[in-house]
Short mmCIF file of C-alpha atoms in Angstrom, two decimals:
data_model
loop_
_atom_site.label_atom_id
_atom_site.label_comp_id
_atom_site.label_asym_id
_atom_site.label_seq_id
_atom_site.Cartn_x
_atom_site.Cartn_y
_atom_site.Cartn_z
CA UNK A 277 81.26 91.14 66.16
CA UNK A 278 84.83 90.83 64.54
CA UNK A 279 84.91 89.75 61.11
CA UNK A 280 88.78 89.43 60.63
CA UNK A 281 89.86 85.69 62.06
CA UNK A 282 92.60 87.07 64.11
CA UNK A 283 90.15 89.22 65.78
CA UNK A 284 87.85 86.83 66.54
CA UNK A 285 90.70 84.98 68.25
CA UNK A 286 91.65 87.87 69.95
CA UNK A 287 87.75 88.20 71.60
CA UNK A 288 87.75 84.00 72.77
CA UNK A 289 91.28 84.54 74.63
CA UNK A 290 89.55 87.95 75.98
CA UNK A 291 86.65 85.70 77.42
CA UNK A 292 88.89 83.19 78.86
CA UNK A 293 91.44 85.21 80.34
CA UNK A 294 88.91 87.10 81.86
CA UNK A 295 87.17 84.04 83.61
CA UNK A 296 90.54 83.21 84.82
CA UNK A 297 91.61 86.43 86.37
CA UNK A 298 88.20 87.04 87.83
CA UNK A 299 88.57 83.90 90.13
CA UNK A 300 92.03 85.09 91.16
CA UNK A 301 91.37 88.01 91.72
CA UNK A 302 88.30 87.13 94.10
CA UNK A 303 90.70 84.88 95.96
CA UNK A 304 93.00 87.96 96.44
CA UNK A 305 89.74 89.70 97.89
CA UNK A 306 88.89 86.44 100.14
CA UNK A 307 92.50 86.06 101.30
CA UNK A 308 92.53 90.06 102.17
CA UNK A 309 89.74 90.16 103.74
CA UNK A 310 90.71 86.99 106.09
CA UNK A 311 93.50 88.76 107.47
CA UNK A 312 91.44 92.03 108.03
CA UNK A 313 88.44 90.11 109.98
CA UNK A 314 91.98 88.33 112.41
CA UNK A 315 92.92 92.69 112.60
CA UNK A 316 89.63 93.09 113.57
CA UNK A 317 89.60 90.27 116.27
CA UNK A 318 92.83 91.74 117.50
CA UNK A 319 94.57 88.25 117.16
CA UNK A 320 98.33 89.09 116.25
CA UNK A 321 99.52 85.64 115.54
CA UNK A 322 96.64 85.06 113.14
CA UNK A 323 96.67 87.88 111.21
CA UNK A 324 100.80 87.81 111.10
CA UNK A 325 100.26 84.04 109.74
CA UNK A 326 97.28 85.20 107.38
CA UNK A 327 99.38 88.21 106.18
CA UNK A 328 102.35 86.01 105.33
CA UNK A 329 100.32 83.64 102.77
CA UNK A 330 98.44 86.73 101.44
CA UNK A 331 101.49 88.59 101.17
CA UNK A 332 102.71 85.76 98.25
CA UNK A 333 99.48 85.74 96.57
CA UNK A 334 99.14 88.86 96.04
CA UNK A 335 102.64 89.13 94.37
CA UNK A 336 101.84 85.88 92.76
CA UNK A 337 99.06 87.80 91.19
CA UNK A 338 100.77 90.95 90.54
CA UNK A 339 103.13 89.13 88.26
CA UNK A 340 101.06 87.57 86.64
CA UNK A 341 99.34 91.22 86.05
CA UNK A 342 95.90 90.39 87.69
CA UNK A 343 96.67 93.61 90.03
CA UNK A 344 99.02 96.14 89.21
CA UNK A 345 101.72 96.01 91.15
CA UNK A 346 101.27 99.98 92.85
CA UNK A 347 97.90 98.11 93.43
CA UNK A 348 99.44 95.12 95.24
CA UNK A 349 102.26 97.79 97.35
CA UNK A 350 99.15 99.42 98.84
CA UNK A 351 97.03 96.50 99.72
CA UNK A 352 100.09 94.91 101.20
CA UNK A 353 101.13 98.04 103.52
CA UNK A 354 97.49 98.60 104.93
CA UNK A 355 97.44 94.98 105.71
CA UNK A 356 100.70 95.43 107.03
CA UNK A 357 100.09 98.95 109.05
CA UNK A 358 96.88 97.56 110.59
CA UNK A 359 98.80 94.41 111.81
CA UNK A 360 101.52 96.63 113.70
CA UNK A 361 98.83 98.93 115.37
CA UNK A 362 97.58 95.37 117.10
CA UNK A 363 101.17 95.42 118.67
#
């Protein structure tokens, strides 16, 4: 355990920060793996719809440095490759 007060602080905005990018980033996960089930079911339109509203949260979270943004390029362009193989 910290004994220095600015440490301590340090370890309670750890904790919370952590909570917060651990439900983010399981909505990345969710929205990611929404669009691959609509590749998997071969429905274009769906997964082109799904893509586009993934596409912005996973940027949204790669600014705000949940992902890293190499992270966020390659989830993006498999979600993107398997979408043009359906076409």
């Amino acid at each position: 355990m910290a004994n220095i007060q600015s440490a301590k602080k340090r370890a309670r905005q750890a904790i919370s920060r952590n909570v917060l990018k651990s439900s983010q980033r399981a909505s990345v996960r969710t929205a990611i793996k929404n669009v691959e089930d609509a590749i998997e079911s071969k429905d274009v339109k769906i997964a082109t719809e799904q893509f586009i509203s993934t596409q912005k949260l996973i940027d949204k979270m790669a600014n705000k440095k949940v992902l890293s943004k190499n992270s966020a390029a390659r989830q993006k362009s498999r979600l993107n490759k398997g979408i043009k193989l359906l076409k």
